[in-house]
Short mmCIF file of C-alpha atoms in Angstrom, two decimals:
data_model
loop_
_atom_site.label_atom_id
_atom_site.label_comp_id
_atom_site.label_asym_id
_atom_site.label_seq_id
_atom_site.Cartn_x
_atom_site.Cartn_y
_atom_site.Cartn_z
CA MET W 51 93.75 45.63 155.73
CA MET W 52 92.45 45.59 159.25
CA GLN W 53 89.58 47.94 159.93
CA VAL W 54 89.86 49.94 163.12
CA SER W 55 86.77 51.54 164.47
CA VAL W 56 87.37 54.56 166.62
CA ARG W 57 84.93 54.73 169.44
CA THR W 58 84.16 57.70 171.58
CA SER W 59 85.77 56.98 174.95
CA GLU W 60 83.77 56.19 178.02
CA ASP W 61 84.94 59.38 179.73
CA GLU W 62 83.80 61.48 176.79
CA ILE W 63 80.42 59.78 176.78
CA TRP W 64 79.79 60.44 180.46
CA ALA W 65 81.07 64.00 180.15
CA ALA W 66 78.65 64.59 177.28
CA LEU W 67 75.75 63.08 179.24
CA ALA W 68 76.60 65.24 182.27
CA GLU W 69 76.03 68.31 180.09
CA LEU W 70 72.38 67.43 179.61
CA PRO W 71 70.01 69.32 181.90
CA ASP W 72 66.88 67.72 183.25
CA PRO W 73 64.09 69.24 181.11
CA GLU W 74 61.98 70.18 184.12
CA MET W 75 64.79 71.14 186.51
CA PRO W 76 67.54 72.53 184.30
CA VAL W 77 69.81 73.35 187.26
CA VAL W 78 70.63 69.65 187.60
CA ASN W 79 71.88 67.26 184.95
CA LEU W 80 70.67 63.78 184.08
CA VAL W 81 73.73 62.03 185.48
CA GLU W 82 73.72 63.64 188.93
CA LEU W 83 69.98 63.09 189.13
CA GLY W 84 70.67 59.37 188.77
CA ILE W 85 68.49 58.93 185.68
CA VAL W 86 71.28 57.58 183.46
CA ARG W 87 72.04 54.08 184.65
CA ALA W 88 74.48 52.69 182.09
CA ALA W 89 76.13 53.29 178.75
CA ALA W 90 77.40 50.13 177.09
CA TRP W 91 78.54 49.20 173.62
CA HIS W 92 76.71 46.49 171.73
CA GLY W 93 78.73 46.16 168.56
CA GLU W 94 78.65 49.57 166.94
CA THR W 95 75.62 50.74 168.92
CA LEU W 96 75.89 52.55 172.20
CA ALA W 97 73.01 51.57 174.47
CA VAL W 98 72.18 54.15 177.12
CA THR W 99 69.88 52.94 179.87
CA ILE W 100 67.69 55.44 181.68
CA THR W 101 65.22 55.09 184.53
CA PRO W 102 62.45 57.69 184.76
CA THR W 103 62.07 59.40 188.14
CA PHE W 104 58.32 58.74 188.16
CA ALA W 105 56.55 55.89 186.38
CA ALA W 106 54.47 58.38 184.43
CA CYS W 107 57.19 60.99 183.97
CA PRO W 108 56.18 62.85 180.80
CA ALA W 109 59.72 64.14 180.27
CA TYR W 110 61.49 60.91 179.49
CA GLU W 111 60.84 61.01 175.74
CA VAL W 112 62.45 64.43 175.63
CA ILE W 113 65.29 63.08 177.75
CA GLY W 114 65.76 60.20 175.31
CA SER W 115 65.98 62.45 172.28
CA SER W 116 68.37 64.87 173.97
CA ILE W 117 70.66 61.93 174.82
CA ARG W 118 70.62 60.72 171.21
CA GLN W 119 71.36 64.18 169.83
CA ARG W 120 74.15 64.97 172.28
CA LEU W 121 75.94 61.65 171.77
CA GLN W 122 75.65 61.85 168.02
CA ALA W 123 77.28 65.26 168.25
CA ALA W 124 80.04 63.62 170.31
CA GLY W 125 80.71 61.22 167.44
CA VAL W 126 78.62 58.20 168.38
CA ALA W 127 76.85 57.18 165.17
CA GLN W 128 74.31 54.77 166.64
CA VAL W 129 72.66 55.44 169.96
CA GLU W 130 69.87 53.42 171.46
CA VAL W 131 68.08 54.68 174.55
CA ARG W 132 66.57 51.96 176.72
CA VAL W 133 64.08 52.59 179.49
CA GLN W 134 64.52 50.37 182.52
CA HIS W 135 61.91 50.55 185.27
CA SER W 136 63.50 48.22 187.76
CA PRO W 137 64.99 48.64 190.18
CA ALA W 138 62.91 51.76 190.51
CA TRP W 139 64.56 55.14 190.66
CA THR W 140 64.74 56.62 194.12
CA THR W 141 65.75 60.06 195.33
CA GLU W 142 68.55 58.29 197.20
CA TRP W 143 70.39 58.12 193.85
CA MET W 144 70.60 61.89 193.60
CA THR W 145 74.12 63.15 194.26
CA ALA W 146 75.02 65.66 196.97
CA ALA W 147 75.91 68.15 194.21
CA ALA W 148 72.42 67.82 192.70
CA ARG W 149 70.83 68.40 196.10
CA SER W 150 72.75 71.58 196.74
CA LYS W 151 71.98 72.90 193.25
CA LEU W 152 68.25 72.33 193.83
CA GLN W 153 68.50 74.05 197.20
CA ALA W 154 70.28 77.04 195.66
CA ALA W 155 67.54 77.27 193.03
CA GLY W 156 64.87 77.50 195.74
CA LEU W 157 63.60 73.95 195.33
CA ALA W 158 63.85 72.01 198.59
CA PRO W 159 65.85 68.83 197.90
CA PRO W 160 64.35 65.50 198.95
CA PRO W 161 65.51 64.47 202.42
CA ARG W 162 67.63 61.32 202.60
CA HIS W 163 65.48 58.45 203.86
CA GLU W 164 67.55 55.28 203.54
CA GLY W 165 64.43 53.34 202.69
CA ASN W 166 62.31 54.69 205.53
CA LEU W 167 60.12 56.99 203.49
CA ILE W 168 57.12 57.15 205.82
CA GLN W 169 59.23 58.42 208.71
CA VAL W 170 60.77 61.14 206.57
CA LEU W 171 57.32 62.29 205.41
CA MET W 172 56.34 62.98 209.03
CA GLU W 173 59.21 65.41 209.58
CA PRO W 174 58.92 69.14 208.94
CA VAL W 175 60.50 70.42 205.76
CA ALA W 176 63.11 73.19 205.84
CA CYS W 177 62.40 76.29 203.75
CA PRO W 178 65.12 76.47 201.05
CA ARG W 179 65.13 80.26 201.35
CA CYS W 180 65.41 80.99 205.08
CA GLY W 181 66.00 77.53 206.56
CA SER W 182 62.98 77.71 208.88
CA HIS W 183 61.21 74.46 209.71
CA ASN W 184 58.04 76.42 210.36
CA THR W 185 56.50 75.33 207.05
CA THR W 186 53.16 73.89 205.99
CA LEU W 187 52.23 71.52 203.21
CA GLN W 188 49.94 73.19 200.66
CA ASN W 189 49.61 70.41 198.15
CA ASN W 190 50.90 66.86 197.72
CA PHE W 191 51.14 67.62 194.00
CA GLY W 192 53.05 70.37 192.25
CA THR W 193 53.91 71.63 188.80
CA THR W 194 55.49 68.28 187.90
CA PRO W 195 54.80 64.77 189.23
CA CYS W 196 58.02 64.88 191.27
CA ARG W 197 57.27 68.01 193.28
CA MET W 198 54.93 69.15 196.05
CA ILE W 199 54.11 72.61 197.34
CA TYR W 200 54.83 74.11 200.76
CA THR W 201 54.56 77.55 202.30
CA CYS W 202 57.08 78.97 204.74
CA VAL W 203 55.25 80.52 207.69
CA ASP W 204 58.28 82.69 208.61
CA CYS W 205 59.32 84.20 205.29
CA LYS W 206 55.79 83.82 203.86
CA GLU W 207 57.05 82.43 200.58
CA PRO W 208 55.65 79.38 198.85
CA PHE W 209 58.21 76.84 197.68
CA GLU W 210 58.32 73.43 196.09
CA MET W 211 60.02 70.31 197.38
CA PHE W 212 61.29 67.42 195.32
CA LYS W 213 59.21 64.50 196.63
CA PRO W 214 61.23 61.91 198.46
CA LEU W 215 60.72 58.56 196.73
CA MET C 99 56.91 31.16 184.16
CA GLN C 100 54.49 28.52 182.87
CA ARG C 101 52.58 29.32 179.73
CA ALA C 102 49.20 29.06 181.44
CA HIS C 103 50.37 31.51 184.10
CA GLN C 104 51.65 33.93 181.47
CA TYR C 105 48.26 34.04 179.86
CA ALA C 106 46.37 34.32 183.15
CA LEU C 107 48.68 37.03 184.43
CA SER C 108 48.27 39.09 181.28
CA GLY C 109 44.49 39.12 181.88
CA TYR C 110 45.03 40.11 185.50
CA LEU C 111 47.35 42.94 184.52
CA ILE C 112 45.02 44.24 181.83
CA ALA C 113 42.15 44.39 184.34
CA MET C 114 44.33 46.36 186.78
CA ALA C 115 45.49 48.62 183.96
CA ASP C 116 41.91 49.21 182.83
CA ASP C 117 41.01 50.33 186.36
CA GLU C 118 43.87 52.82 186.36
CA LEU C 119 43.20 54.07 182.84
CA ILE C 120 39.51 54.71 183.36
CA LEU C 121 39.99 56.27 186.80
CA GLY C 122 42.80 58.40 185.35
CA HIS C 123 40.50 59.58 182.60
CA ARG C 124 37.80 60.53 185.10
CA ASP C 125 40.41 62.35 187.21
CA SER C 126 41.55 64.29 184.15
CA GLU C 127 38.02 65.63 183.75
CA TRP C 128 38.66 67.90 186.75
CA THR C 129 41.41 69.73 184.90
CA GLY C 130 40.17 73.28 184.63
CA HIS C 131 37.11 72.52 186.75
CA ALA C 132 38.36 71.71 190.25
CA PRO C 133 37.07 73.91 193.09
CA ILE C 134 40.49 75.41 193.80
CA LEU C 135 43.69 75.78 191.78
CA GLU C 136 45.64 73.39 194.03
CA GLU C 137 43.12 70.65 193.29
CA ASP C 138 43.23 71.32 189.60
CA ILE C 139 46.95 70.64 189.85
CA ALA C 140 46.45 67.67 192.16
CA PHE C 141 43.87 65.93 189.98
CA ALA C 142 45.87 66.55 186.82
CA ASN C 143 48.79 64.85 188.59
CA LEU C 144 46.62 61.99 189.81
CA ALA C 145 45.36 61.47 186.27
CA LEU C 146 48.89 61.47 184.88
CA ASP C 147 50.06 58.97 187.48
CA GLU C 148 47.13 56.59 187.06
CA ILE C 149 47.43 56.57 183.28
CA GLY C 150 51.19 56.14 183.58
CA HIS C 151 50.67 53.17 185.89
CA ALA C 152 48.17 51.70 183.44
CA LYS C 153 50.84 51.96 180.74
CA LEU C 154 53.32 49.99 182.84
CA TRP C 155 50.81 47.19 183.46
CA TYR C 156 49.78 47.07 179.79
CA GLU C 157 53.45 46.88 178.78
CA LEU C 158 54.08 44.04 181.20
CA ALA C 159 51.04 42.22 179.77
CA ALA C 160 52.39 42.78 176.25
CA ASP C 161 55.69 41.29 177.31
CA LEU C 162 53.97 38.16 178.68
CA LEU C 163 51.95 37.74 175.50
CA GLY C 164 54.93 38.31 173.23
CA GLU C 165 53.32 41.46 171.80
CA ASP C 166 55.15 44.63 170.82
CA GLN C 167 55.30 46.81 173.94
CA THR C 168 55.27 50.00 171.90
CA ILE C 169 52.07 49.20 170.00
CA TYR C 170 50.01 46.87 172.15
CA PRO C 171 49.07 49.28 174.97
CA ASP C 172 47.74 51.83 172.47
CA ARG C 173 45.74 49.13 170.72
CA LEU C 174 44.14 48.09 174.00
CA VAL C 175 43.33 51.64 174.97
CA TYR C 176 42.04 52.98 171.65
CA PHE C 177 40.61 50.03 169.80
CA ARG C 178 38.68 47.96 172.28
CA ASP C 179 34.96 48.42 172.85
CA ALA C 180 33.32 48.73 176.25
CA THR C 181 32.48 45.00 176.36
CA GLN C 182 36.19 44.18 176.19
CA PHE C 183 37.20 46.40 179.10
CA ARG C 184 37.66 44.73 182.50
CA ASN C 185 37.60 47.72 184.83
CA LEU C 186 35.45 48.06 187.92
CA GLN C 187 32.19 49.90 187.51
CA MET C 188 33.17 52.30 190.30
CA VAL C 189 35.88 53.94 188.21
CA GLU C 190 33.69 54.51 185.17
CA LEU C 191 30.92 56.39 187.00
CA PRO C 192 30.76 60.08 186.03
CA LYS C 193 32.96 62.30 188.16
CA GLY C 194 30.00 63.65 190.11
CA ASP C 195 30.64 66.43 192.59
CA TRP C 196 33.93 67.01 194.36
CA ALA C 197 32.88 64.79 197.26
CA LEU C 198 32.18 61.85 194.98
CA SER C 199 35.49 62.11 193.15
CA THR C 200 37.58 62.45 196.31
CA LEU C 201 35.76 59.61 198.05
CA ARG C 202 36.10 57.34 195.02
CA GLN C 203 39.80 58.14 194.93
CA TYR C 204 40.11 57.19 198.59
CA LEU C 205 38.17 53.91 198.20
CA PHE C 206 40.25 52.90 195.20
CA ASP C 207 43.62 54.12 196.53
CA SER C 208 43.23 52.40 199.87
CA LEU C 209 42.50 48.98 198.37
CA GLU C 210 45.17 49.42 195.72
CA ALA C 211 47.74 50.23 198.41
CA LEU C 212 47.04 46.86 200.07
CA ARG C 213 47.19 45.03 196.74
CA LEU C 214 50.52 46.64 195.80
CA GLU C 215 51.94 45.84 199.22
CA VAL C 216 51.40 42.13 198.45
CA LEU C 217 52.39 42.40 194.79
CA LYS C 218 55.73 43.86 195.92
CA HIS C 219 56.55 40.34 197.11
CA SER C 220 55.21 38.53 194.04
CA ARG C 221 57.21 35.53 192.86
CA TYR C 222 57.18 37.09 189.42
CA THR C 223 60.03 39.59 189.79
CA PRO C 224 59.14 42.08 187.02
CA LEU C 225 55.70 42.43 188.60
CA ALA C 226 57.15 42.83 192.10
CA GLU C 227 59.52 45.57 190.93
CA ILE C 228 56.87 47.62 189.15
CA ALA C 229 54.53 47.22 192.14
CA ALA C 230 57.25 48.61 194.43
CA ARG C 231 57.67 51.63 192.14
CA ILE C 232 53.95 52.33 191.95
CA ARG C 233 53.41 51.74 195.68
CA THR C 234 55.76 54.59 196.61
CA GLU C 235 54.01 57.00 194.25
CA GLU C 236 50.62 55.91 195.51
CA LEU C 237 51.61 56.91 199.05
CA TYR C 238 51.07 60.48 197.97
CA HIS C 239 47.69 59.69 196.42
CA LEU C 240 46.41 58.08 199.58
CA ARG C 241 47.76 60.86 201.77
CA HIS C 242 45.87 63.30 199.58
CA SER C 243 42.55 61.49 199.33
CA ARG C 244 42.48 60.65 203.07
CA ALA C 245 43.07 64.31 203.91
CA TRP C 246 40.09 65.34 201.78
CA VAL C 247 37.75 62.69 203.14
CA LEU C 248 38.53 63.84 206.69
CA ARG C 249 38.27 67.52 205.83
CA LEU C 250 34.94 67.22 204.05
CA GLY C 251 33.47 64.55 206.30
CA LEU C 252 34.18 66.64 209.41
CA GLY C 253 33.77 70.00 207.69
CA THR C 254 30.58 71.99 207.29
CA GLU C 255 27.08 70.60 207.28
CA GLU C 256 27.06 70.97 203.50
CA SER C 257 30.39 69.19 202.96
CA HIS C 258 29.41 66.44 205.38
CA SER C 259 26.06 65.76 203.71
CA ARG C 260 27.64 65.66 200.25
CA MET C 261 30.31 63.28 201.50
CA GLN C 262 27.68 61.05 203.08
CA ALA C 263 25.71 61.06 199.83
CA ALA C 264 28.86 60.12 197.92
CA LEU C 265 29.52 57.26 200.32
CA ASP C 266 25.95 55.99 200.03
CA ALA C 267 26.24 56.09 196.25
CA LEU C 268 29.68 54.45 196.04
CA TRP C 269 29.62 51.89 198.82
CA PRO C 270 27.59 49.32 196.87
CA TYR C 271 30.01 49.64 193.94
CA ALA C 272 32.95 49.22 196.30
CA GLN C 273 31.78 45.64 196.96
CA GLN C 274 33.07 44.79 193.49
CA LEU C 275 36.60 45.25 194.88
CA ALA C 276 36.15 41.81 196.47
CA GLU C 277 35.66 40.09 193.12
CA ARG C 278 38.39 37.81 191.86
CA LEU C 279 40.41 39.30 189.05
CA PRO C 280 40.74 37.29 185.81
CA GLY C 281 42.97 34.25 186.25
CA GLU C 282 43.45 34.99 189.92
CA ARG C 283 42.89 31.52 191.38
CA ASP C 284 45.88 29.84 189.70
CA LEU C 285 48.11 32.87 190.04
CA HIS C 286 47.36 33.13 193.74
CA ALA C 287 48.18 29.45 194.26
CA ALA C 288 51.51 30.07 192.53
CA GLY C 289 52.38 32.99 194.84
CA ILE C 290 52.18 35.54 192.05
CA VAL C 291 49.17 37.62 193.11
CA PRO C 292 47.13 38.08 196.32
CA SER C 293 43.61 36.83 196.90
CA SER C 294 41.21 39.71 196.21
CA ALA C 295 38.71 38.37 198.74
CA ALA C 296 41.35 38.33 201.49
CA LEU C 297 42.51 41.84 200.55
CA PHE C 298 38.93 43.02 200.59
CA ASP C 299 38.31 41.67 204.08
CA ARG C 300 41.31 43.55 205.41
CA TRP C 301 40.41 46.67 203.47
CA HIS C 302 36.82 46.58 204.67
CA ILE C 303 37.86 46.77 208.34
CA ASP C 304 40.30 49.65 207.69
CA ALA C 305 37.88 51.56 205.46
CA VAL C 306 34.94 51.36 207.88
CA GLU C 307 37.20 52.52 210.71
CA PHE C 308 38.58 55.42 208.71
CA LEU C 309 35.23 56.54 207.31
CA THR C 310 33.74 56.46 210.80
CA LYS C 311 36.62 58.65 212.00
CA ALA C 312 35.68 61.03 209.18
CA GLY C 313 32.19 61.28 210.70
CA LEU C 314 30.56 59.17 208.01
CA GLN C 315 28.11 56.36 208.38
CA VAL C 316 28.60 53.20 206.38
CA ASN C 317 25.16 51.95 205.37
CA PHE C 318 25.62 48.30 204.59
CA GLN C 319 23.51 47.30 201.64
CA GLN C 320 23.04 44.08 199.78
CA PHE C 321 24.59 44.41 196.37
CA LEU C 322 25.22 41.70 193.85
CA ALA C 323 28.61 42.65 192.49
CA PRO C 324 28.67 42.35 188.70
CA SER C 325 31.50 40.67 186.85
CA ARG C 326 34.21 42.78 185.27
CA ARG C 327 32.67 42.00 181.90
CA GLU C 328 29.61 44.06 182.76
CA HIS C 329 29.60 47.82 182.52
CA THR C 330 27.30 50.75 183.12
CA GLU C 331 26.03 52.95 180.30
CA HIS C 332 28.73 55.46 181.26
CA LEU C 333 31.66 53.47 179.87
CA PRO C 334 30.75 53.63 176.15
CA ALA C 335 30.33 57.40 176.46
CA LEU C 336 33.68 57.72 178.20
CA LEU C 337 35.38 55.61 175.52
CA ALA C 338 33.78 57.60 172.72
CA ASP C 339 35.54 60.62 174.15
CA LEU C 340 38.84 58.88 174.97
CA GLN C 341 39.11 57.05 171.64
CA SER C 342 37.72 59.64 169.22
CA VAL C 343 41.01 61.02 167.93
CA ALA C 344 42.75 57.65 167.51
CA ARG C 345 39.73 56.21 165.68
CA LEU C 346 39.52 59.15 163.28
CA ASP C 347 42.86 58.16 161.85
CA PRO C 348 44.03 54.73 163.04
CA GLU C 349 47.24 54.93 161.01
CA ALA C 350 48.36 58.23 162.47
CA THR C 351 51.59 58.45 164.42
CA TRP C 352 52.50 61.21 166.82
#
């Protein structure tokens, strides 16, 4: 008798992955953030490739285990999470939806830079609350490696920006 | 890649990783002790980044040597003695005052930026790709340390004199940045890594110009740069702290 293995479909896999919030910015999910690069079958094992946002991102182990758990719940028996560092993750991979969710949550999204990072870093940052460009950099480093801290001079509120990379 | 190059490159990478690891450890010592909350956060982030970068270089070295990437970096970090480390003496010096730590960060970051810029075009693609990743992150480090050197150098009389003292103390050690890294000669000829001496010459011009702009005086002194095999008495003490938990129970997993 021929044995038929029933695999979870590709659509189901990606839908399941898109349910997983980023551990440090739960308003966005791992897929729209661009962290999940590929999901491919190798025999009976599903290999999911992820690229950390920052080289030293402390969250990627948590990300790996949440991927394994969610896919096992979706019926994939064997999941292997692979970390791929190259090509390096860039904020250019973040979807428009992810950017607007960050903005709505009060975290300034990274400006698009099309490879010209230095130029973007010279431009004033818009306050995610009131839209003013009258903002000052407080700190190149924030509560996570991927954020930095600004203050809005007009609405007087501090806010964080996702670092353009 | 040729076998001889694989071996040489692993030594080169381990030396770079050792620099990052030890500097990262020193940076982490400011956690809870920095002069202002923002700098507590900044130095904790710097430490995390440097140690994370060390991990990437150790993993790449493991790959070249055919070692297990999940075990080898930990073994290098926790079970080598000071004599086996290949870091620069500058990064192992105690953290000193705020001026010394920020100036050290600037001296190291600014040379590393030049090195990564060349490594981005290395003929060994995995190295080039990791260098490109790290280079972007390091942009933020350099922006930060330059800002502090300017602020303190041109700040009050007190901040200026502390910054000048830090520069006088560190400048001789900075000469070690010109030393060839392990295996460098062959790797440079093969287009895999830059020449440290050439990088240093370029760095030296930029650094003197920048430090002068920050109101500081570079006092050129003769200094016989030691080899990366030689360390100050501060490294064993640092390692005793860094390695204590792992050595208590070498079989532990966490």
